[in-house]
Short mmCIF file of C-alpha atoms and ligand atoms in Angstrom, two decimals:
data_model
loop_
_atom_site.label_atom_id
_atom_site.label_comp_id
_atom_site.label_asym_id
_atom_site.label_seq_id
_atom_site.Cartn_x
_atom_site.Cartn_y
_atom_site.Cartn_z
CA UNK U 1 202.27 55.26 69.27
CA UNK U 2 202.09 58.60 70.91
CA UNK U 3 198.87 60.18 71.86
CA UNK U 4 196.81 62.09 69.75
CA UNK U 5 198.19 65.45 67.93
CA UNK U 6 196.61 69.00 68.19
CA UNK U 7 196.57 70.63 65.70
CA UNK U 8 196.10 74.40 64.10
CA UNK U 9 195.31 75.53 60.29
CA UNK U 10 196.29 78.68 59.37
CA UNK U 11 194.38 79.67 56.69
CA UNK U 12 190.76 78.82 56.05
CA UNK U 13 190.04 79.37 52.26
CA UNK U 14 189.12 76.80 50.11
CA UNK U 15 192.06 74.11 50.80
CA UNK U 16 192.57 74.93 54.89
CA UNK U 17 188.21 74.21 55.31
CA UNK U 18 189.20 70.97 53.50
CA UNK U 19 192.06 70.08 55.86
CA UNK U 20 190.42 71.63 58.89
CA UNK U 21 187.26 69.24 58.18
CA UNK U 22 188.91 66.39 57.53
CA UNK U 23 191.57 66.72 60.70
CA UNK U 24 188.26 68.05 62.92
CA UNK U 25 185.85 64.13 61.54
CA UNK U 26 187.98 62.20 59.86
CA UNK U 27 191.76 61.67 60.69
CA UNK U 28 192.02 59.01 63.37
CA UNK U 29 195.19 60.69 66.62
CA UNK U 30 194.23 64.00 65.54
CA UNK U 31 192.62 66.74 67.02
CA UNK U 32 191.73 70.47 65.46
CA UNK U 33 192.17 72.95 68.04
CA UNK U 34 192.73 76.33 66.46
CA UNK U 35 191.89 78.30 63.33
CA UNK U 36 193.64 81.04 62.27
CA UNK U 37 193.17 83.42 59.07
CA UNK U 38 193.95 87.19 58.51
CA UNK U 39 189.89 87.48 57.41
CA UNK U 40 188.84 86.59 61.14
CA UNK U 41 185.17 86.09 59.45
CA UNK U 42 186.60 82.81 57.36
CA UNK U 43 188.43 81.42 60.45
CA UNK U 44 184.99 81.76 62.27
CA UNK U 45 182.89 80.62 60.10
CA UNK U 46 185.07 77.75 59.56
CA UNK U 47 185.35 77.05 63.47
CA UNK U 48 181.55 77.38 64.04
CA UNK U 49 180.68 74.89 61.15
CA UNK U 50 183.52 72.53 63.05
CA UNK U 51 182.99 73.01 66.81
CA UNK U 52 187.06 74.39 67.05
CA UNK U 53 186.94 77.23 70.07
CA UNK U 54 189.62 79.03 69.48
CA UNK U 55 189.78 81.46 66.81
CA UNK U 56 192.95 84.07 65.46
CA UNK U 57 193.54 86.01 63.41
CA UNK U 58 196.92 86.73 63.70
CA UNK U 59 198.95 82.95 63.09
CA UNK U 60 201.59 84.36 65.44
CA UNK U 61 198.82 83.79 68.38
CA UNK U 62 198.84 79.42 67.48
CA UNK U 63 202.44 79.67 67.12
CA UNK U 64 202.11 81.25 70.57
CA UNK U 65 199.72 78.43 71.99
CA UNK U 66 201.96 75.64 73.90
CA UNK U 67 198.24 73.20 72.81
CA UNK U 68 199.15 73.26 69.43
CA UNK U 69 201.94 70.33 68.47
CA UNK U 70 201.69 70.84 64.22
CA UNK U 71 200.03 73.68 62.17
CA UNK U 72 198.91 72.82 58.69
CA UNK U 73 199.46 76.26 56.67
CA UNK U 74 196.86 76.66 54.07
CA UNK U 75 197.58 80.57 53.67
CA UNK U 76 198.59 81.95 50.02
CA UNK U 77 202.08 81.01 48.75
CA UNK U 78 203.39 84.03 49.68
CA UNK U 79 202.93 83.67 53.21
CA UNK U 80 204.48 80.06 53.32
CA UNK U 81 208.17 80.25 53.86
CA UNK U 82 207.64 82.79 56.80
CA UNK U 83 204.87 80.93 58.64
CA UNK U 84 207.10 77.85 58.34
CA UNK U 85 210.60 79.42 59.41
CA UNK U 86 208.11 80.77 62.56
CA UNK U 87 206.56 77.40 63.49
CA UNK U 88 210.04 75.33 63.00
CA UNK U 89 211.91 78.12 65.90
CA UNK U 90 208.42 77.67 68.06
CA UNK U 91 208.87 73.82 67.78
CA UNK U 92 205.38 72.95 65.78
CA UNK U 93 205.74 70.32 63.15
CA UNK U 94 205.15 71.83 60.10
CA UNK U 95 202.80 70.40 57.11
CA UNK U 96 202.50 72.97 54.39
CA UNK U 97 200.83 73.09 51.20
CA UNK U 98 202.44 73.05 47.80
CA UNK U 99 204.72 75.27 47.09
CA UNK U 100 206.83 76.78 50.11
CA UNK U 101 207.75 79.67 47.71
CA UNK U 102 208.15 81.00 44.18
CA UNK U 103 211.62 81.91 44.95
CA UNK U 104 214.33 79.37 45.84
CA UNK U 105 216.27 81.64 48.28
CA UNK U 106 212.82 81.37 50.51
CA UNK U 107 212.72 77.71 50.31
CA UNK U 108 215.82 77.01 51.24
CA UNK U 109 216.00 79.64 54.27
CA UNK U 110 212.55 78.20 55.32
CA UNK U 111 214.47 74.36 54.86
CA UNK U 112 217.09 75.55 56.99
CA UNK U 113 215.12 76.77 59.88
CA UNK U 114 213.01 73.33 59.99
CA UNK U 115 216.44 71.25 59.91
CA UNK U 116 217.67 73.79 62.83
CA UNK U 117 215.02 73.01 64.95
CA UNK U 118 214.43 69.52 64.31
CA UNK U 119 211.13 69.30 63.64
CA UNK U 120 209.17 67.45 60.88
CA UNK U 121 207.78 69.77 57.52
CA UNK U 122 205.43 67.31 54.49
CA UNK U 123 204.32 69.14 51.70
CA UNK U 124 201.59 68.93 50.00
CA UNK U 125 201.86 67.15 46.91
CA UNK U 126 198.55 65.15 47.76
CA UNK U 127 198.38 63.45 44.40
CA UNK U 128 201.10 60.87 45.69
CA UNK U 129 198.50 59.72 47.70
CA UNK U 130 195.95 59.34 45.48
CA UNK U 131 195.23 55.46 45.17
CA UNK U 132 195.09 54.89 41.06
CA UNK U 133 199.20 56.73 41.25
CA UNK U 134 199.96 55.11 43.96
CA UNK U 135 199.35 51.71 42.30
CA UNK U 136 201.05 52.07 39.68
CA UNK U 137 204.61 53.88 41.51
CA UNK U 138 203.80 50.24 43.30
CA UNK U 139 204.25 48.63 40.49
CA UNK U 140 206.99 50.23 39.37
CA UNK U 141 209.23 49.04 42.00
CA UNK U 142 208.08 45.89 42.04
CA UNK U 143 209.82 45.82 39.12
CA UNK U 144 206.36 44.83 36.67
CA UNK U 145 207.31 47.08 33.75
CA UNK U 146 210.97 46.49 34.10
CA UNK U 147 213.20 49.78 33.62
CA UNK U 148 210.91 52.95 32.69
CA UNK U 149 211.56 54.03 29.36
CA UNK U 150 208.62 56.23 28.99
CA UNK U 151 206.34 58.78 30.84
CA UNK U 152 203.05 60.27 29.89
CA UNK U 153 201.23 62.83 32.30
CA UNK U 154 198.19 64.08 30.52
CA UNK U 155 197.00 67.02 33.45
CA UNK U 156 193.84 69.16 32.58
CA UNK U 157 192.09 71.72 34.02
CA UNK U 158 187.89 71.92 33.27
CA UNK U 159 188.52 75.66 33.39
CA UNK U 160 190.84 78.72 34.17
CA UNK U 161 190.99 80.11 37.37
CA UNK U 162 190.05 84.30 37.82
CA UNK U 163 192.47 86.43 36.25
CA UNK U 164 193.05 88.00 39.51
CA UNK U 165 194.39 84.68 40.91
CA UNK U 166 196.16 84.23 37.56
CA UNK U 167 198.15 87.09 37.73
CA UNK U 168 199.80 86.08 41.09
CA UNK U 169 200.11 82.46 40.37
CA UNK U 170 203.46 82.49 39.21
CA UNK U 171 202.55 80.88 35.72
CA UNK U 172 201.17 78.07 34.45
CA UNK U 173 204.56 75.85 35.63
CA UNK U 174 205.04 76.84 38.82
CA UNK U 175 201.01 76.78 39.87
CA UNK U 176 199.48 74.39 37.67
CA UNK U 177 202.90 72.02 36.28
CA UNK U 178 203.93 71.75 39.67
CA UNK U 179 201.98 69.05 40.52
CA UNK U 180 203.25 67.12 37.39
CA UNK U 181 206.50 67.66 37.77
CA UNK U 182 206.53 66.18 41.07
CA UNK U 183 204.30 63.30 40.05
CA UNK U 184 207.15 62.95 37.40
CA UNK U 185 209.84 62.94 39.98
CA UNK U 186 207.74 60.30 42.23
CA UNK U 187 206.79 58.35 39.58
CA UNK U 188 210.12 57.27 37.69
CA UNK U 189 211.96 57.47 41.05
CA UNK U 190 214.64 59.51 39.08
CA UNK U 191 215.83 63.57 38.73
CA UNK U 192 214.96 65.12 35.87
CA UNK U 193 218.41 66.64 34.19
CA UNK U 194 216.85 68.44 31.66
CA UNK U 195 213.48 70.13 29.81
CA UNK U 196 212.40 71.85 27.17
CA UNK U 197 208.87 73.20 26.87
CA UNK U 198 206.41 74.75 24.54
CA UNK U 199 203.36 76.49 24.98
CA UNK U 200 201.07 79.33 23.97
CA UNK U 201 197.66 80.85 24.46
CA UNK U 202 194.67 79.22 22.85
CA UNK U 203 191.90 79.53 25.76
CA UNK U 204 192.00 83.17 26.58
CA UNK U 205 194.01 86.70 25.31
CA UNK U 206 193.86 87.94 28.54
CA UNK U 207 196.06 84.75 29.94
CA UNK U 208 198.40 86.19 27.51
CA UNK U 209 198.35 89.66 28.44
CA UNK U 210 198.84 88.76 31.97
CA UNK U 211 202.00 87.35 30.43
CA UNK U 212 201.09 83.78 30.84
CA UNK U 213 200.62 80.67 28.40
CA UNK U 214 197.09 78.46 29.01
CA UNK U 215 198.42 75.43 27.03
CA UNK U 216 201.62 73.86 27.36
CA UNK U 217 203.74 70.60 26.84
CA UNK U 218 207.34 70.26 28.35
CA UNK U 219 209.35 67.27 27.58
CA UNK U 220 211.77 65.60 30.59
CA UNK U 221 214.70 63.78 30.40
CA UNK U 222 215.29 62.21 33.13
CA UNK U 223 218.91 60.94 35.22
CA UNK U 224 218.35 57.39 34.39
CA UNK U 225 217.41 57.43 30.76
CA UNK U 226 213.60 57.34 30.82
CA UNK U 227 212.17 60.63 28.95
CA UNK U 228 208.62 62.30 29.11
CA UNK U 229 205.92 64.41 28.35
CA UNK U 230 203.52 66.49 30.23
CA UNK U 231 200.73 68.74 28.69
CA UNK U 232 198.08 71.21 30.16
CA UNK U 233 195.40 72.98 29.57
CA UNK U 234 194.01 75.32 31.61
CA UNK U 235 190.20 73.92 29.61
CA UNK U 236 189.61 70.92 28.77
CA UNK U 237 185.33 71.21 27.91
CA UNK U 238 184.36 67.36 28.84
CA UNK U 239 186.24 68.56 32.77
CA UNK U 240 189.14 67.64 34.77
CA UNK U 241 191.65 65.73 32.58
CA UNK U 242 194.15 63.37 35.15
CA UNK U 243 195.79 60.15 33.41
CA UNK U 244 199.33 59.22 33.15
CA UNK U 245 201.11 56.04 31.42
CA UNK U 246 204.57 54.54 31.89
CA UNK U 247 206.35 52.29 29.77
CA UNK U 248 208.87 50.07 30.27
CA UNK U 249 211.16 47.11 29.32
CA UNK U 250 208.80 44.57 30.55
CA UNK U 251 205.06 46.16 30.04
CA UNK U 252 203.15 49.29 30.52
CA UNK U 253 200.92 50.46 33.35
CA UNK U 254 198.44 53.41 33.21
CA UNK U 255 195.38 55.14 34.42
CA UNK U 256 192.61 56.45 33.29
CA UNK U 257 190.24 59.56 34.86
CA UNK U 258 188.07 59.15 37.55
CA UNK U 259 184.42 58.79 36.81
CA UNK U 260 181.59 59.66 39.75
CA UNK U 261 180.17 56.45 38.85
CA UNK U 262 181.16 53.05 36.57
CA UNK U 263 177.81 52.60 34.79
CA UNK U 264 177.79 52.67 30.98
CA UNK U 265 174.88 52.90 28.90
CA UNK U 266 175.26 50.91 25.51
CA UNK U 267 172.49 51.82 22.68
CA UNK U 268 173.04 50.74 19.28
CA UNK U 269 173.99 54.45 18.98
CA UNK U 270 177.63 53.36 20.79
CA UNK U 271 178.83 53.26 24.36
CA UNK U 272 178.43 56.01 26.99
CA UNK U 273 179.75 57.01 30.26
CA UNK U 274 179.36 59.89 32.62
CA UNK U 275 181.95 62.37 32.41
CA UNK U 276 185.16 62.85 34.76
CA UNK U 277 184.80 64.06 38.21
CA UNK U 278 184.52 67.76 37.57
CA UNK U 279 187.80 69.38 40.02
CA UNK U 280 190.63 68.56 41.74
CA UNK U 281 188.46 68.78 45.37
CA UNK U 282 186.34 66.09 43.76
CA UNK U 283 188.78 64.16 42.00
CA UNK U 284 191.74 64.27 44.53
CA UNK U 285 189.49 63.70 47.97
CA UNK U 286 190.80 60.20 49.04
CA UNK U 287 194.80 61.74 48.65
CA UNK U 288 194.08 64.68 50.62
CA UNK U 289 192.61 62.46 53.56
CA UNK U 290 195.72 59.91 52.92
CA UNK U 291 198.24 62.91 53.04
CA UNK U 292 196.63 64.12 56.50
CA UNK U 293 196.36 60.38 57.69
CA UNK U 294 200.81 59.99 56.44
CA UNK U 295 201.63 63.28 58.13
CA UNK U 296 200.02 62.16 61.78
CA UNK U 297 200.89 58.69 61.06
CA UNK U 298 204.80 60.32 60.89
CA UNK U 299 204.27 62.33 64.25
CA UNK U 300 202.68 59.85 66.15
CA UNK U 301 205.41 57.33 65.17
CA UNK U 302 208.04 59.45 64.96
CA UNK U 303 208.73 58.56 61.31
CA UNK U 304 210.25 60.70 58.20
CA UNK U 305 207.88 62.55 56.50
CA UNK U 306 206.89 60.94 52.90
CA UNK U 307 206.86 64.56 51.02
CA UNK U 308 210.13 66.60 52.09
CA UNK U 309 212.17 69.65 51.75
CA UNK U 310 213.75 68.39 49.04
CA UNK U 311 210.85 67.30 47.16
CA UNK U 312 209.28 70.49 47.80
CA UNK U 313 212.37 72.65 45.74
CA UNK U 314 212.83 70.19 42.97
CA UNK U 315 209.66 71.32 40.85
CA UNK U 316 210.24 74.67 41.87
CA UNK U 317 213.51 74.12 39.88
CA UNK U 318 211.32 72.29 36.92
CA UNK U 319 209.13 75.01 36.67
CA UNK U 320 211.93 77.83 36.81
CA UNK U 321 213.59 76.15 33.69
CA UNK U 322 210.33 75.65 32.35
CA UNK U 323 209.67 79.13 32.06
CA UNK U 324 213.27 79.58 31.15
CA UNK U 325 212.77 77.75 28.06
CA UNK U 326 209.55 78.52 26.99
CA UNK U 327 210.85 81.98 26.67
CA UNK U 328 213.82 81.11 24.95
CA UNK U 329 212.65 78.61 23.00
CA UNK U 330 215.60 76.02 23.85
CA UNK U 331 215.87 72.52 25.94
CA UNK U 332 217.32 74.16 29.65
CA UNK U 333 219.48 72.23 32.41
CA UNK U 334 217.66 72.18 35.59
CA UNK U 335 221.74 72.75 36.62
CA UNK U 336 221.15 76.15 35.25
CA UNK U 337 218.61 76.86 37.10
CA UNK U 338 218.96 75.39 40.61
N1 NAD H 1 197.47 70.65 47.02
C1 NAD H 1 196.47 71.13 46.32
O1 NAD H 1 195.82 70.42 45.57
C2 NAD H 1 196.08 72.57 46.49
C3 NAD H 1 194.83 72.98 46.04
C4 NAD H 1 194.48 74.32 46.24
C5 NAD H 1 195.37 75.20 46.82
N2 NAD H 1 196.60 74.76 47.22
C6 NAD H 1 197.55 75.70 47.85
O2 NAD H 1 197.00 76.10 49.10
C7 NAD H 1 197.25 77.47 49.33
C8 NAD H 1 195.90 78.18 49.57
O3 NAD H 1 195.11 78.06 48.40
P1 NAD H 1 193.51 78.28 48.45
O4 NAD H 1 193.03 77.91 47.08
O5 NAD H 1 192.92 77.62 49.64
O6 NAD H 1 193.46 79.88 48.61
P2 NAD H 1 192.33 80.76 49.29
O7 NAD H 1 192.59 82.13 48.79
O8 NAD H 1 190.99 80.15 49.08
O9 NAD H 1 192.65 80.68 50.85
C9 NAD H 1 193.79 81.27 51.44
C10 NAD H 1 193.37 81.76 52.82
O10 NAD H 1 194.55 82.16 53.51
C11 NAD H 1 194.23 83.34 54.22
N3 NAD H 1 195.48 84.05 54.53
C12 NAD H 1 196.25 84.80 53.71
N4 NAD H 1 197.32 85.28 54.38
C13 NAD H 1 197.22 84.80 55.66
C14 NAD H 1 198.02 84.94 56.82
N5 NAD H 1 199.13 85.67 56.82
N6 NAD H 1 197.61 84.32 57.95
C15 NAD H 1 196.48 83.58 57.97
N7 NAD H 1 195.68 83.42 56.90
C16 NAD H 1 196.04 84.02 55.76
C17 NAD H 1 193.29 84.11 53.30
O11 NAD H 1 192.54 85.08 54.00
C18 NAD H 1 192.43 82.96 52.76
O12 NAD H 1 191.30 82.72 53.57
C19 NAD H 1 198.05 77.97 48.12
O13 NAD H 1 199.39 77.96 48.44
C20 NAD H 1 197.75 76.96 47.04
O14 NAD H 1 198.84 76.80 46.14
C21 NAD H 1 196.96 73.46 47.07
#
């Protein structure tokens, strides 16, 4: 076991203060030592409220710093595949958060530069690390449901993010059906060969004029002959929406949402719960701590990273033909896409 790792984030918005705070308290071998965000004001604040003295904001000046081993780059997507082609030629190792790019060109010349230098790159598909999905990929290969047949990801949002973040998101299946697809991908342990997906606007018309759809359900099927489903909303009233079921030869295994609490009240009126935890920083906490905890776990011990290159492109792909045959109403080959 090697020392401990210093560490920068670039990019102190809403994930990157989440990162930064839990690398700065609560990641045992690591050690924040640099901020960095193009609105200085954010990377200060962010420093201040976490005792971290050096501040930039120009990411260039951490790649610069021979103190920092590994950035975690928490900048918008469109920054991503840059920042990580510079950190893999300066030697950092690399985690990034989901996804490297919209485009697949960018992710695989940012892929290249990290295999040419050797260094290691996770992504950030926390929800792999979230316990309840965890469990049940667990169970999966220890062979309790027998062969997957079936796959249910039910994945909904309590409400719509701004229109202005909206229009640059990419789309509902490359910002919000990423995450799914990958869980898909993790999950059944097998490529998805093909999708077809439907969807339309029944939240908000301006989702629509932005050229976007705010509910959506693609099917999979997948290399080994287990097929699936995956809706989303971009509202679901009662808050955030997270469950997903697979079914198999020998049994079933699912999950249901997280509550803030396990108490029921039961009146002769009927049963009652609270409702789910509201967002994905509530819901998701304990994965993005586990991601953090796998990524200095695989520096420190010199191991493979858990969330790769490759894992990073595949949804990319999923989404592409997503979009590809929601707009031509027909079931696409991720072949014709990739
Ligand atoms: N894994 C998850 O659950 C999850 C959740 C939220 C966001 N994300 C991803 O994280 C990224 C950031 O999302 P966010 O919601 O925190 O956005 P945000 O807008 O709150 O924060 C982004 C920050 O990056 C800074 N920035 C932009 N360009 C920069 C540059 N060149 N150098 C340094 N800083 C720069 C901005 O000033 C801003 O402070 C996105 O790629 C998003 O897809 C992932």
């Amino acid at each position: 076991m090697k020392e401990t790792v210093n560490l920068a984030v670039i990019g102190a918005g809403r994930i990157g203060r989440l990162h930064a705070s839990h690398l700065a308290h609560r990641i045992a071998g690591a050690r924040l030592v640099a901020l960095a965000d193009v609105r200085r004001q954010a990377a200060e604040q962010c420093a201040a409220d976490l005792g971290v003295s050096k501040v930039f904001q120009d990411y260039r000046k951490v790649l610069d710093d021979p103190e920092v081993q590994a950035v975690v780059i928490c900048s918008s997507t469109d920054t991503h595949a840059r920042i990580i082609s510079e950190a893999a030629s300066a030697g950092k190792q690399i985690f990034c958060e989901k996804p490297i790019a919209q485009d697949l060109r960018q992710i695989d010349d940012a892929l290249e530069s990290v295999a040419e230098a050797g260094v290691k790159l996770q992504i950030g598909f926390n929800r792999r690390f979230d316990p309840n999905f965890r469990r049940i990929w667990e169970l999966i290969r220890e062979g309790k449901i027998g062969e997957p047949h079936l796959l249910r990801i039910t994945s909904r949002d309590p409400a719509p993010p701004p229109m202005e973040y909206l229009r640059v998101s990419g789309g509902i299946f490359l910002d919000m059906m990423i995450h799914d697809f990958d869980m898909a991908r993790y999950i059944v342990g097998q490529e998805v060969q093909e999708l077809y997906a439907a969807g339309g606007v029944r939240i908000d018309p301006e989702i629509g004029k932005a050229g976007d759809v705010d509910t959506a359900v693609v099917t999979l099927k997948f290399s080994g002959g287990c097929f699936g489903t995956i809706d989303n909303s971009r509202k679901a009233v009662y808050g955030y929406d997270q469950r997903l079921e697979v079914f198999g030869s020998k049994g079933m295994a699912d999950t249901e949402n997280n509550t803030p609490n396990r108490a029921r009240l039961i009146t002769e009126e009927g049963f009652r719960e609270d409702l789910p935890l509201y967002f994905f920083m509530e819901r998701y906490t304990e994965s993005y701590l586990n991601e953090m905890n796998a990524f200095i776990r695989c520096i420190r011990e010199n191991a493979d990273p858990l969330v790769t290159g490759a894992d990073a492109r595949a949804p990319v792909v999923m989404g592409k033909a997503a979009g590809l045959s929601l707009e031509q109403n027909r079931p696409v080959a991720l072949s014709e896409v990739s």
